mmCIF file of N, CA and C in Angstrom:
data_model
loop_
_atom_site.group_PDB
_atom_site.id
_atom_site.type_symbol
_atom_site.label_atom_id
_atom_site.label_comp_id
_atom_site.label_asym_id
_atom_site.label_seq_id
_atom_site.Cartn_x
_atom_site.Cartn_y
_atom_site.Cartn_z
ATOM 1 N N UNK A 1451 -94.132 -85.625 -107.721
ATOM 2 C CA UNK A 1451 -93.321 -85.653 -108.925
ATOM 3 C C UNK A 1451 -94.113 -86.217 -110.111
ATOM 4 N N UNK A 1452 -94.762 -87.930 -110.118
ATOM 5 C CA UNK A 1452 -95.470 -88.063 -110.907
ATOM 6 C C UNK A 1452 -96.590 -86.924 -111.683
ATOM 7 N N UNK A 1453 -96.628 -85.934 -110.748
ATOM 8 C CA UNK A 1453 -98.441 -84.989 -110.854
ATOM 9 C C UNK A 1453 -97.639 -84.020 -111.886
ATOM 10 N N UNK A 1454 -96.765 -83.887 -111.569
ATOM 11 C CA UNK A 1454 -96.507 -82.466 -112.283
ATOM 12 C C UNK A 1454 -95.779 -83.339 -113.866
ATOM 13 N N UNK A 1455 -95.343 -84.238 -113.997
ATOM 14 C CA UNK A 1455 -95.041 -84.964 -115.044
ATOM 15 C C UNK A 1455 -96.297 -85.788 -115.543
ATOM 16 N N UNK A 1456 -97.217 -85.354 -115.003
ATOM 17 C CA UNK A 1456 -98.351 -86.127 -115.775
ATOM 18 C C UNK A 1456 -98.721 -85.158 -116.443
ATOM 19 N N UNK A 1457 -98.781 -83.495 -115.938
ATOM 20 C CA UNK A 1457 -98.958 -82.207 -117.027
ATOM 21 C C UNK A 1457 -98.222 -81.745 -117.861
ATOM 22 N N UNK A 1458 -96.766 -82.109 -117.355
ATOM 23 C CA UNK A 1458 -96.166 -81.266 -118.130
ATOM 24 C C UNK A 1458 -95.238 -81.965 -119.562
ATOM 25 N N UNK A 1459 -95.634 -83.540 -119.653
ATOM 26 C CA UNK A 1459 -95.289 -84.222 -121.073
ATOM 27 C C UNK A 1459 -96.376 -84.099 -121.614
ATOM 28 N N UNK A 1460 -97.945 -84.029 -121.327
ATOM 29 C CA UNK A 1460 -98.574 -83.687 -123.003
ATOM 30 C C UNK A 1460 -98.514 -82.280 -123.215
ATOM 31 N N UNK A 1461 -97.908 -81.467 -122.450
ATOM 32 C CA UNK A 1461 -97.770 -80.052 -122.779
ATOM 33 C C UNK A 1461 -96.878 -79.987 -123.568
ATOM 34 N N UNK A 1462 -95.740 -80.463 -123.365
ATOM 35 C CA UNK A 1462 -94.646 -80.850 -124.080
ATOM 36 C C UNK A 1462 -95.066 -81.602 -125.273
ATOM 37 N N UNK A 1463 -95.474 -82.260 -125.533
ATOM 38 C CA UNK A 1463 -95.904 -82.673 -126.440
ATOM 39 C C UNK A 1463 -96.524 -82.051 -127.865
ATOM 40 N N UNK A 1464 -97.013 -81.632 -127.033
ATOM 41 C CA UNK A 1464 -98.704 -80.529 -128.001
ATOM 42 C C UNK A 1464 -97.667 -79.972 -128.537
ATOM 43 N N UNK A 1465 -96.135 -79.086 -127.599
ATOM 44 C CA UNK A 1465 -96.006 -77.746 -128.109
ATOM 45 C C UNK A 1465 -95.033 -78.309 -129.293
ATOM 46 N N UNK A 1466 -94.367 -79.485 -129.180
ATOM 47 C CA UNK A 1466 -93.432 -79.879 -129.939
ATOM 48 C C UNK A 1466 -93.989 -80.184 -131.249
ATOM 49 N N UNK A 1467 -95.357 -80.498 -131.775
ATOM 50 C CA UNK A 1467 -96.397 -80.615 -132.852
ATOM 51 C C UNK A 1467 -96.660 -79.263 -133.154
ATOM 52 N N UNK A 1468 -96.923 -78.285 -132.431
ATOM 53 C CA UNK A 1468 -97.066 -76.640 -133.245
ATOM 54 C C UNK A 1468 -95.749 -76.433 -133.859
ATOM 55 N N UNK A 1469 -94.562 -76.714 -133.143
ATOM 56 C CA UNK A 1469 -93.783 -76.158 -133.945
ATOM 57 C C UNK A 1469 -92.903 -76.605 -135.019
ATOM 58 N N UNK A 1470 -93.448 -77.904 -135.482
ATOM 59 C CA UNK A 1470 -92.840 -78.813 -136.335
ATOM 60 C C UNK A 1470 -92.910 -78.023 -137.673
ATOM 61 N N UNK A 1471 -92.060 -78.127 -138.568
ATOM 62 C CA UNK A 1471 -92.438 -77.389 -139.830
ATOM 63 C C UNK A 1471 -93.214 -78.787 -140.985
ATOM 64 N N UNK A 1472 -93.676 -78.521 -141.501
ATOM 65 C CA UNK A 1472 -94.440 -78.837 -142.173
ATOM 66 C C UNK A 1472 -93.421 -79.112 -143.344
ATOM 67 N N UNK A 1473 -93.334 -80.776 -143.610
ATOM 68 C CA UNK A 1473 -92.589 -80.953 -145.539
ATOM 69 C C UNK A 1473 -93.064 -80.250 -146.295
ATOM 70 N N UNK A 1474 -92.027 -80.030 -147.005
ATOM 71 C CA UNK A 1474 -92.651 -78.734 -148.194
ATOM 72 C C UNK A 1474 -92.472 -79.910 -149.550
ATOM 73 N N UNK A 1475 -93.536 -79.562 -150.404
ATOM 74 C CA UNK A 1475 -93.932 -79.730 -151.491
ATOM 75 C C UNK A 1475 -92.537 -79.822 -152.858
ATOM 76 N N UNK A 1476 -92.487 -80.677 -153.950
ATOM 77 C CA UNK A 1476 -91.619 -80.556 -154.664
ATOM 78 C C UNK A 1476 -92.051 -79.088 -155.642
ATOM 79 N N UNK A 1477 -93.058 -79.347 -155.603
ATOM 80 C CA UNK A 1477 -93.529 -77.974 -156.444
ATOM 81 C C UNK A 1477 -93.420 -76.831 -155.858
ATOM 82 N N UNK A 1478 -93.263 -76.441 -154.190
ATOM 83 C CA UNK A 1478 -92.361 -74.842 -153.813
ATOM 84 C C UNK A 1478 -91.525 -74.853 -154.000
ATOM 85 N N UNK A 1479 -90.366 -76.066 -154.271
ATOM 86 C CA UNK A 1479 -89.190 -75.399 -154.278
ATOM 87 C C UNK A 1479 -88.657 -74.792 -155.378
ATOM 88 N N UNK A 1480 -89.387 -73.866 -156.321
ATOM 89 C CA UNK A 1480 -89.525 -73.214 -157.533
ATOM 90 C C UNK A 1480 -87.816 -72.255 -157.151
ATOM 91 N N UNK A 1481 -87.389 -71.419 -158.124
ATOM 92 C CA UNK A 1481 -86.098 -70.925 -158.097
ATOM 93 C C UNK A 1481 -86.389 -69.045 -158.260
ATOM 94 N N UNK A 1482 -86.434 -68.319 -157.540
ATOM 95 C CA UNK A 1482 -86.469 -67.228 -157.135
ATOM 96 C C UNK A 1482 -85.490 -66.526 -158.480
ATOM 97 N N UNK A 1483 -86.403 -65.597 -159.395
ATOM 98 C CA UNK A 1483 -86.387 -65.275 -160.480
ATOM 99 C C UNK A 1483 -85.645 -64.481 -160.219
ATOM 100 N N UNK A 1484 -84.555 -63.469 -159.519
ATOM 101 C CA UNK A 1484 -83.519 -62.690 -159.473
ATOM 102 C C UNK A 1484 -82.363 -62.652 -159.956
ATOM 103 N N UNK A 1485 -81.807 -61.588 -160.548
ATOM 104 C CA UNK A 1485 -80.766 -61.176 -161.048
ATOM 105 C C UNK A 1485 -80.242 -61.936 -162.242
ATOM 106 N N UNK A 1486 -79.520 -62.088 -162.414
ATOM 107 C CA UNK A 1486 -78.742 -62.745 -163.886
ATOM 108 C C UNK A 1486 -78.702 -64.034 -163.655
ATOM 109 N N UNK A 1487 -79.063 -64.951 -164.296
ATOM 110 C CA UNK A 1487 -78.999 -66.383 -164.739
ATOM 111 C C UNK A 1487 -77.478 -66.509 -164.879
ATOM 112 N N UNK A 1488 -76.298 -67.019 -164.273
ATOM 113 C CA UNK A 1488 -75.141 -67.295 -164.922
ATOM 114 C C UNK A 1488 -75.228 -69.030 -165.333
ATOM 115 N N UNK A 1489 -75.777 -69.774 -164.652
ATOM 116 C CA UNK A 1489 -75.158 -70.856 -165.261
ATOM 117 C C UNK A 1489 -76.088 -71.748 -164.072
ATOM 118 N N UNK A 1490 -76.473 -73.050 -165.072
ATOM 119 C CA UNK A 1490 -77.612 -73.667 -163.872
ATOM 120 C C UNK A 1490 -76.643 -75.518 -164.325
ATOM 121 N N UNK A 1491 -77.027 -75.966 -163.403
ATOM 122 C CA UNK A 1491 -76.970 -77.532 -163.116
ATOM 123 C C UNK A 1491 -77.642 -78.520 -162.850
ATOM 124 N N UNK A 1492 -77.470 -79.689 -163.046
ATOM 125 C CA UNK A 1492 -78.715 -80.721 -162.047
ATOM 126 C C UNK A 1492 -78.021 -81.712 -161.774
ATOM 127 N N UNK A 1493 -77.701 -81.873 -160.424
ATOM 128 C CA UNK A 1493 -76.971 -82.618 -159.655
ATOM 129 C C UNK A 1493 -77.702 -84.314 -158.985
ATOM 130 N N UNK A 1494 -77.167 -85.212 -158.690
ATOM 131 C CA UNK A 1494 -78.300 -86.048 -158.222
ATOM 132 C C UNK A 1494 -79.519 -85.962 -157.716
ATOM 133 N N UNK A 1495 -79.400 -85.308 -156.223
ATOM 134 C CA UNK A 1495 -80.361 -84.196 -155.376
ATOM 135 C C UNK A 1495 -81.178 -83.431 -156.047
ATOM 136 N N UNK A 1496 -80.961 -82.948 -157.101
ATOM 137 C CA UNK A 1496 -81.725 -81.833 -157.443
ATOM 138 C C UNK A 1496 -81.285 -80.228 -158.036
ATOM 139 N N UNK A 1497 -81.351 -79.643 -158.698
ATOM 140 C CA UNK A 1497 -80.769 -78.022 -159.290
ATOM 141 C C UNK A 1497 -80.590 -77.532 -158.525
ATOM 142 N N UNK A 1498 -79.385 -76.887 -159.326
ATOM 143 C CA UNK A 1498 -78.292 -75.503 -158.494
ATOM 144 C C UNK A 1498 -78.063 -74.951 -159.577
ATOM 145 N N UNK A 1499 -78.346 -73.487 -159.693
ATOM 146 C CA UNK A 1499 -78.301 -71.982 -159.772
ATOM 147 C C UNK A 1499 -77.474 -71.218 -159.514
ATOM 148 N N UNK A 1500 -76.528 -70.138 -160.459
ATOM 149 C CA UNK A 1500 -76.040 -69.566 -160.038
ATOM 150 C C UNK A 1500 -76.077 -68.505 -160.569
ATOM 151 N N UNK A 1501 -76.692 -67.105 -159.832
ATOM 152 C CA UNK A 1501 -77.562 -65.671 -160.570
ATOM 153 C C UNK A 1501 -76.357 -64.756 -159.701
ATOM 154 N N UNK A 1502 -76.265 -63.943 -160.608
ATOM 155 C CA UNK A 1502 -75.613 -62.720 -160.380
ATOM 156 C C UNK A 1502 -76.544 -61.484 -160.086
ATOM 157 N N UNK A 1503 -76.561 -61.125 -158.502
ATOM 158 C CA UNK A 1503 -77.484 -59.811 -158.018
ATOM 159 C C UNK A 1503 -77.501 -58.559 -158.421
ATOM 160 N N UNK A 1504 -78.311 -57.547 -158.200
ATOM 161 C CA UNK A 1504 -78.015 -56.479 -158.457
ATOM 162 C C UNK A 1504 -77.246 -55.621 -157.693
ATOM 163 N N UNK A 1505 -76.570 -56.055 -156.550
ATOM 164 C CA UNK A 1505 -75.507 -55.595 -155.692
ATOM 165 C C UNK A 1505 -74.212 -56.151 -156.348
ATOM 166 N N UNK A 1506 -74.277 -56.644 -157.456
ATOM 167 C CA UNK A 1506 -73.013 -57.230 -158.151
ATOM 168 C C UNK A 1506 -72.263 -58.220 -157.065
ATOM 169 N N UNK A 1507 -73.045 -58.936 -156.286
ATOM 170 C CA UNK A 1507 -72.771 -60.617 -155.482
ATOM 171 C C UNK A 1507 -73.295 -61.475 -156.033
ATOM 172 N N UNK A 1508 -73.043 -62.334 -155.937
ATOM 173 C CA UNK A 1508 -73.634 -63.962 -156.550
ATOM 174 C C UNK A 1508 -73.983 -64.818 -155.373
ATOM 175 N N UNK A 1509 -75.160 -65.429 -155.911
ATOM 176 C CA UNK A 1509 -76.082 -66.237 -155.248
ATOM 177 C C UNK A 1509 -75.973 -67.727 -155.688
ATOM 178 N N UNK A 1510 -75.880 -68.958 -155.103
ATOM 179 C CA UNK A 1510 -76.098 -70.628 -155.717
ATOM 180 C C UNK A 1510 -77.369 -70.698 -154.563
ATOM 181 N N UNK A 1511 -78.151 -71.260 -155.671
ATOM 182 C CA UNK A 1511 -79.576 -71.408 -155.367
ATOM 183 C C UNK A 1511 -79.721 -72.966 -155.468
ATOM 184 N N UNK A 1512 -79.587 -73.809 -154.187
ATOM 185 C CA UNK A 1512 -79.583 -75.030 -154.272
ATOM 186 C C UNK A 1512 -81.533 -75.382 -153.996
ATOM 187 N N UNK A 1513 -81.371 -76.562 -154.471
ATOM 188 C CA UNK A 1513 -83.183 -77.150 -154.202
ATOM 189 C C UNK A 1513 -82.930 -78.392 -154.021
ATOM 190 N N UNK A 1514 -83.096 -78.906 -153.487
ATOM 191 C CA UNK A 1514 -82.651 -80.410 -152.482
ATOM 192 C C UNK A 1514 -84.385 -81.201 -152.649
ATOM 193 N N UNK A 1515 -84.290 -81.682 -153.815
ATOM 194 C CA UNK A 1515 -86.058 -82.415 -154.139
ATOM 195 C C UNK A 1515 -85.815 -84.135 -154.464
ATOM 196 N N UNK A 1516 -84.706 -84.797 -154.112
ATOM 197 C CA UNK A 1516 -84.636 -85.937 -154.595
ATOM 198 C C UNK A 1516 -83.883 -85.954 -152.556
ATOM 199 N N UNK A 1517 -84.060 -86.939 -152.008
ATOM 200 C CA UNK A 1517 -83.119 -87.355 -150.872
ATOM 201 C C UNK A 1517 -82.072 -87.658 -151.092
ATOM 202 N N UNK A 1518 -81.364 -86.916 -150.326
ATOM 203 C CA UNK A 1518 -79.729 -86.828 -150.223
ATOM 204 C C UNK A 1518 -79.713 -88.073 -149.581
ATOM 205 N N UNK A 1519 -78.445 -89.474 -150.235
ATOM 206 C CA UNK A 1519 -78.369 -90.860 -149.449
ATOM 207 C C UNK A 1519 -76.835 -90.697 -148.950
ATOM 208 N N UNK A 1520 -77.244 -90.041 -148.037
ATOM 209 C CA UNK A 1520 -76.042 -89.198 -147.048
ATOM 210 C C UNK A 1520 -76.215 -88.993 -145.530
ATOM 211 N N UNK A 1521 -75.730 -89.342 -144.613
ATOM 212 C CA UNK A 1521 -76.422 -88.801 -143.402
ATOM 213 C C UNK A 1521 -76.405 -87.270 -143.329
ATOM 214 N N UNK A 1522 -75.695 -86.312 -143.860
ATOM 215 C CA UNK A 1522 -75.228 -85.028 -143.693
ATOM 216 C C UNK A 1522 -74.966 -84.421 -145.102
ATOM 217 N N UNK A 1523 -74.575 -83.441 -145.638
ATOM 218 C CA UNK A 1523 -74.764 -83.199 -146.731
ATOM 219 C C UNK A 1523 -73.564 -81.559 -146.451
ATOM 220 N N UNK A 1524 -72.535 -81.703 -146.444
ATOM 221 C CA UNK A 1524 -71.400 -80.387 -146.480
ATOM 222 C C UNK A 1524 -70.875 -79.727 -147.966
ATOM 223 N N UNK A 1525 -71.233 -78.711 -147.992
ATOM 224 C CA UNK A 1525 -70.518 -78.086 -149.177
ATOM 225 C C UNK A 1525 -69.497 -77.087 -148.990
ATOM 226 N N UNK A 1526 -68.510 -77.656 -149.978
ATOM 227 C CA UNK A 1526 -67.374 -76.575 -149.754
ATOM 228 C C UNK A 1526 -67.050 -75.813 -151.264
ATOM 229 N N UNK A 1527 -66.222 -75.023 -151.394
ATOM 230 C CA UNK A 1527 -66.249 -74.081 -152.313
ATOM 231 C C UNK A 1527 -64.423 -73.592 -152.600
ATOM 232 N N UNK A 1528 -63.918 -73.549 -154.065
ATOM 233 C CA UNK A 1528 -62.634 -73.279 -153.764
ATOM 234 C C UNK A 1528 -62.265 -72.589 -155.099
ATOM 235 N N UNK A 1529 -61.460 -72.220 -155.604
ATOM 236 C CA UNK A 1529 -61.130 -71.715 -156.960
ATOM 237 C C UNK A 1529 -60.875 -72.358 -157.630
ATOM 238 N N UNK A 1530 -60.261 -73.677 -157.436
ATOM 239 C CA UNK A 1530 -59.761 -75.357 -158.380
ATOM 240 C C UNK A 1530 -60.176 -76.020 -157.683
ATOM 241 N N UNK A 1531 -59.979 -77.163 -158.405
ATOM 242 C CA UNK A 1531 -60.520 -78.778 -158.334
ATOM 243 C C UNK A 1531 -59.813 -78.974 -156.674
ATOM 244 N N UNK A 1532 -61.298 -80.054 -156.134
ATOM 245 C CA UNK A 1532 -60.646 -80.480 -154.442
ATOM 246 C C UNK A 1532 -60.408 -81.426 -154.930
ATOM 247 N N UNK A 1533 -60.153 -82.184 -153.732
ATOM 248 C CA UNK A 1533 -60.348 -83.611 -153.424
ATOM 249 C C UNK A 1533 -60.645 -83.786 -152.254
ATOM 250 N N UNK A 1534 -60.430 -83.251 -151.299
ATOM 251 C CA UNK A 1534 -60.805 -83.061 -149.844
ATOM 252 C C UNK A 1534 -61.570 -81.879 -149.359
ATOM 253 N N UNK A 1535 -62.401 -82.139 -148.439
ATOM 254 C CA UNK A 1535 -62.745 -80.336 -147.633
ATOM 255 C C UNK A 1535 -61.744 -79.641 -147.005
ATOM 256 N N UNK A 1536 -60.304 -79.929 -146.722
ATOM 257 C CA UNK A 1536 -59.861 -78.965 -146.729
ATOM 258 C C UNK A 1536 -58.596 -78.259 -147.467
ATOM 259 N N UNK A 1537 -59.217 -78.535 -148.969
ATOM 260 C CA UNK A 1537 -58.838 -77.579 -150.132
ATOM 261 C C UNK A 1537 -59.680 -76.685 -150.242
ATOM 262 N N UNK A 1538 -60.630 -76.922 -149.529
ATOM 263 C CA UNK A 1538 -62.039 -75.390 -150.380
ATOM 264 C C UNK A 1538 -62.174 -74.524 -148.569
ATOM 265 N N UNK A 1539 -63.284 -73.981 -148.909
ATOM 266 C CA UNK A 1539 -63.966 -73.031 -147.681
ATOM 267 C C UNK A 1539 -65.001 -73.929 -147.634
ATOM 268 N N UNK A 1540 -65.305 -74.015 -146.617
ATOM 269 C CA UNK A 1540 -66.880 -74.352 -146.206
ATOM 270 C C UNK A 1540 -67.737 -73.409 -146.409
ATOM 271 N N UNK A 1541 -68.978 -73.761 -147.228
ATOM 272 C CA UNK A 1541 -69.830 -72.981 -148.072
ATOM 273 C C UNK A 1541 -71.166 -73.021 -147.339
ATOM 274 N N UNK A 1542 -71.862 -74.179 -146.807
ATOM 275 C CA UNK A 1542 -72.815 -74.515 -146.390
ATOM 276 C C UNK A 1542 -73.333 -75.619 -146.436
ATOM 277 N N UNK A 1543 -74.144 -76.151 -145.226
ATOM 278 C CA UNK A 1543 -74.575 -77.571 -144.391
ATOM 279 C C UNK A 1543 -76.202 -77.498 -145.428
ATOM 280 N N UNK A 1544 -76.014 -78.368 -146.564
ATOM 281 C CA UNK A 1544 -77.534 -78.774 -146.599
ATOM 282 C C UNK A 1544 -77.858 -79.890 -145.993
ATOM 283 N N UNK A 1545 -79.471 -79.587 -145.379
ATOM 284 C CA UNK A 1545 -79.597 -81.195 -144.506
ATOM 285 C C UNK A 1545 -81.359 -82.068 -145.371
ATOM 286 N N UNK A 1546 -81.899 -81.564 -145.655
ATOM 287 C CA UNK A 1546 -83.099 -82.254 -145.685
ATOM 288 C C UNK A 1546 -83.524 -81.641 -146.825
ATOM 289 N N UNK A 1547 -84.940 -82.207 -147.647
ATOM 290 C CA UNK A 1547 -85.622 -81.656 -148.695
ATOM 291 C C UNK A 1547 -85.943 -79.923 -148.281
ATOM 292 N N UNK A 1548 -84.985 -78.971 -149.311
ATOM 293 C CA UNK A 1548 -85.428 -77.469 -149.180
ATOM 294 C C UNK A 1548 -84.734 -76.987 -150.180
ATOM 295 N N UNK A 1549 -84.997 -75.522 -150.034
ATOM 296 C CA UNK A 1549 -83.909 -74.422 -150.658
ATOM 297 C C UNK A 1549 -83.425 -73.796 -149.977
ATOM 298 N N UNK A 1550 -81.900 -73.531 -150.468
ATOM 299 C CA UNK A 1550 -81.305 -73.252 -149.696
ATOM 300 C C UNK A 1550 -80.661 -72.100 -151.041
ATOM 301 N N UNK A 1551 -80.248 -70.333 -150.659
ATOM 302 C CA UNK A 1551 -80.496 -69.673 -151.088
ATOM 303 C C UNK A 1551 -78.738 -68.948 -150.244
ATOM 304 N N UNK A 1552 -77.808 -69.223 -150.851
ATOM 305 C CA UNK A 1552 -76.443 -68.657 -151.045
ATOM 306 C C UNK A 1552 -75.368 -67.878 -151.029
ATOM 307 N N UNK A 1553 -75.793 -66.526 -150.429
ATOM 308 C CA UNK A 1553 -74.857 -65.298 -151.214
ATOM 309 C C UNK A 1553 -73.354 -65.704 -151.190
ATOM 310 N N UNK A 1554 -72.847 -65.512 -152.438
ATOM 311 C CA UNK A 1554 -71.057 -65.419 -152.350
ATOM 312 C C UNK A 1554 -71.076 -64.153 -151.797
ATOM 313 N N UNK A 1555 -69.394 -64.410 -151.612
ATOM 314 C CA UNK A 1555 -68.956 -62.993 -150.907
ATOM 315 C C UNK A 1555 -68.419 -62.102 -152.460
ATOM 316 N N UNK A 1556 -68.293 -61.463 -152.749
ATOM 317 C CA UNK A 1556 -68.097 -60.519 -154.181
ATOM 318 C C UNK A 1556 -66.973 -60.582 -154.770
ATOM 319 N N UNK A 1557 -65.851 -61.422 -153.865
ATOM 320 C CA UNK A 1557 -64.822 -61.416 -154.325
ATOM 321 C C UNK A 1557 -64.845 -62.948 -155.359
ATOM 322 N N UNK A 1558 -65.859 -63.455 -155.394
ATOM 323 C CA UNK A 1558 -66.471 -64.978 -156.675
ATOM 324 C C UNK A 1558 -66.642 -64.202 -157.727
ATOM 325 N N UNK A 1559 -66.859 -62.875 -157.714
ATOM 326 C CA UNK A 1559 -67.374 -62.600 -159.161
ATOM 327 C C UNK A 1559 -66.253 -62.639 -160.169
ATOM 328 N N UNK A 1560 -66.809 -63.311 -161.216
ATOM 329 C CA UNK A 1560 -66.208 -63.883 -162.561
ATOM 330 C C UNK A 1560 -64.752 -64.853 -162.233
ATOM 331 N N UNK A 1561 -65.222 -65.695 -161.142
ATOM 332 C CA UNK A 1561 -63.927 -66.898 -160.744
ATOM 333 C C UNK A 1561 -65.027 -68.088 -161.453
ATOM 334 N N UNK A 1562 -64.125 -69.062 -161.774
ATOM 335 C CA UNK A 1562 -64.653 -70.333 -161.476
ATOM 336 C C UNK A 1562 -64.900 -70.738 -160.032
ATOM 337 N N UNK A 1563 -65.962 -71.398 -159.894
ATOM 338 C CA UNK A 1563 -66.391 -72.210 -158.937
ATOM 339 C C UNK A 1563 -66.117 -73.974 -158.566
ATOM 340 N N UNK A 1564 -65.842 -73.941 -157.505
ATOM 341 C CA UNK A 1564 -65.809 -75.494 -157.539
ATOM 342 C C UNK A 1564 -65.957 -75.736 -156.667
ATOM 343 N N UNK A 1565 -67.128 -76.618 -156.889
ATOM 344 C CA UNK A 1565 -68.152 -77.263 -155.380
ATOM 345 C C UNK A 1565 -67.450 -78.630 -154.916
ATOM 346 N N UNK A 1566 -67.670 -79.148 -153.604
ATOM 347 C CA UNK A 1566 -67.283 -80.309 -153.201
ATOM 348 C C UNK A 1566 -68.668 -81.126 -152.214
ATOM 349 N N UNK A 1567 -69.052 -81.910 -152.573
ATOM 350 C CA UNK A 1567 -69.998 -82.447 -151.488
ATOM 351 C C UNK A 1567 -69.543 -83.543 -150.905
ATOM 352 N N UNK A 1568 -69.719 -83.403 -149.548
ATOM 353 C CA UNK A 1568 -68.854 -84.251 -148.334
ATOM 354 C C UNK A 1568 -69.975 -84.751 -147.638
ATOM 355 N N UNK A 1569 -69.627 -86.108 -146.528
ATOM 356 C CA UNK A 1569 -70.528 -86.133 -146.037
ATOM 357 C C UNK A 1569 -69.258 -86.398 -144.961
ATOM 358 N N UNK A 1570 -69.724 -85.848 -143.938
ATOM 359 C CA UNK A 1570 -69.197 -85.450 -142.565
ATOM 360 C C UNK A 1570 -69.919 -87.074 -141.924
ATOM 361 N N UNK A 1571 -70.380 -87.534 -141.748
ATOM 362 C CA UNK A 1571 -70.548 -88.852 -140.886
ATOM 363 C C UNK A 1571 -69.497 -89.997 -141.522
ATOM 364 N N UNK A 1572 -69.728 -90.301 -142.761
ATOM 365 C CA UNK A 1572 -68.919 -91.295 -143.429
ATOM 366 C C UNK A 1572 -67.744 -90.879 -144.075
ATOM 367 N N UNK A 1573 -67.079 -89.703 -143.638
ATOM 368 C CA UNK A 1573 -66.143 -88.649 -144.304
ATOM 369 C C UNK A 1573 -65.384 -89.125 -145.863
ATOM 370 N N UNK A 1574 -66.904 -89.253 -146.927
ATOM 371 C CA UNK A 1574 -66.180 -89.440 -147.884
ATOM 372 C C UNK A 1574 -67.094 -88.050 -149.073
ATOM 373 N N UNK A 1575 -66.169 -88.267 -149.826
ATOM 374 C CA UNK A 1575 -66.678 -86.606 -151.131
ATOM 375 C C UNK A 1575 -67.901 -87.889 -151.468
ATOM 376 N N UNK A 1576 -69.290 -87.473 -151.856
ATOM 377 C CA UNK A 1576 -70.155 -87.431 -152.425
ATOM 378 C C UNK A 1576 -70.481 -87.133 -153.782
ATOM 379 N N UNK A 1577 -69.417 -85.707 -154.589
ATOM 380 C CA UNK A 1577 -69.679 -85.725 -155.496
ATOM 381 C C UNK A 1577 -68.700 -84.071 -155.938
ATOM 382 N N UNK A 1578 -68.639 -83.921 -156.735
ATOM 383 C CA UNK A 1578 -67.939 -82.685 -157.149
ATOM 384 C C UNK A 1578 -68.419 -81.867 -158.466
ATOM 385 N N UNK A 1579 -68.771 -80.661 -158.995
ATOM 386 C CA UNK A 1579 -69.041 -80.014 -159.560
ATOM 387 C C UNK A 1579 -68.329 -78.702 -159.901
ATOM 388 N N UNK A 1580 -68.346 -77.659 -161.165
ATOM 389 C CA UNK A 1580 -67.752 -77.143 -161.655
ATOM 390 C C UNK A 1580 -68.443 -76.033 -162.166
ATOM 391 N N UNK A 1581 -68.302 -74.346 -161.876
ATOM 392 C CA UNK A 1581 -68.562 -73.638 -163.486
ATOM 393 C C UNK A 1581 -67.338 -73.406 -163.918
#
């Protein structure tokens, strides 16, 4: 038992180091020049984007370059003002420094938006936003 666990944790090891991703840079997380500019923000974390495609869907182009002081990071999405996550839809889990790249479903086009950020460990809103 020892023999075969003496090979098979630095194997384990090694492979768990190839596949680590690599921190990305504040300078990639640049904003993907597509479709219509509707309306941009800058939130604690970092800018959010919101471009209208040429499939006539909309995209929020989040960039997460400042650390979220959150264990978890939940976004929800609703037509009016929340106060809770479950007034909106759940939109998407940002977790760590990235971009994170959005599609609405088509039925957002020309609604107001209204974001909610939750944090699911300490279940309190984080922060709220508006177009």
């Amino acid at each position: 038992m020892w023999s075969v666990l003496a090979v098979l944790l630095p194997i384990g090891f090694v492979a768990a180091l190839l596949v680590q991703k690599a921190p990305k840079e504040v300078g990639t997380l640049s904003f993907k020049e597509e479709g219509k500019l509707l309306g941009q923000m800058y939130l604690q974390w970092g800018p959010v984007q919101r471009r209208m495609l040429a499939d006539s869907t909309q995209e929020l182009q989040f960039r997460i370059v400042e650390a979220v002081k959150a264990a978890g990071l939940v976004v929800y999405i609703a037509e009016s003002e929340m106060n809770e996550p479950a007034d909106g839809q759940l939109l998407a889990r940002l977790d760590t420094r990235d971009a994170y790249d959005i599609r609405l479903d088509k039925s957002w086009a020309g609604k107001e938006i209204y974001l909610l950020f939750y944090d699911p460990v300490k279940q309190e809103v984080i922060g709220k936003s508006y177009w």
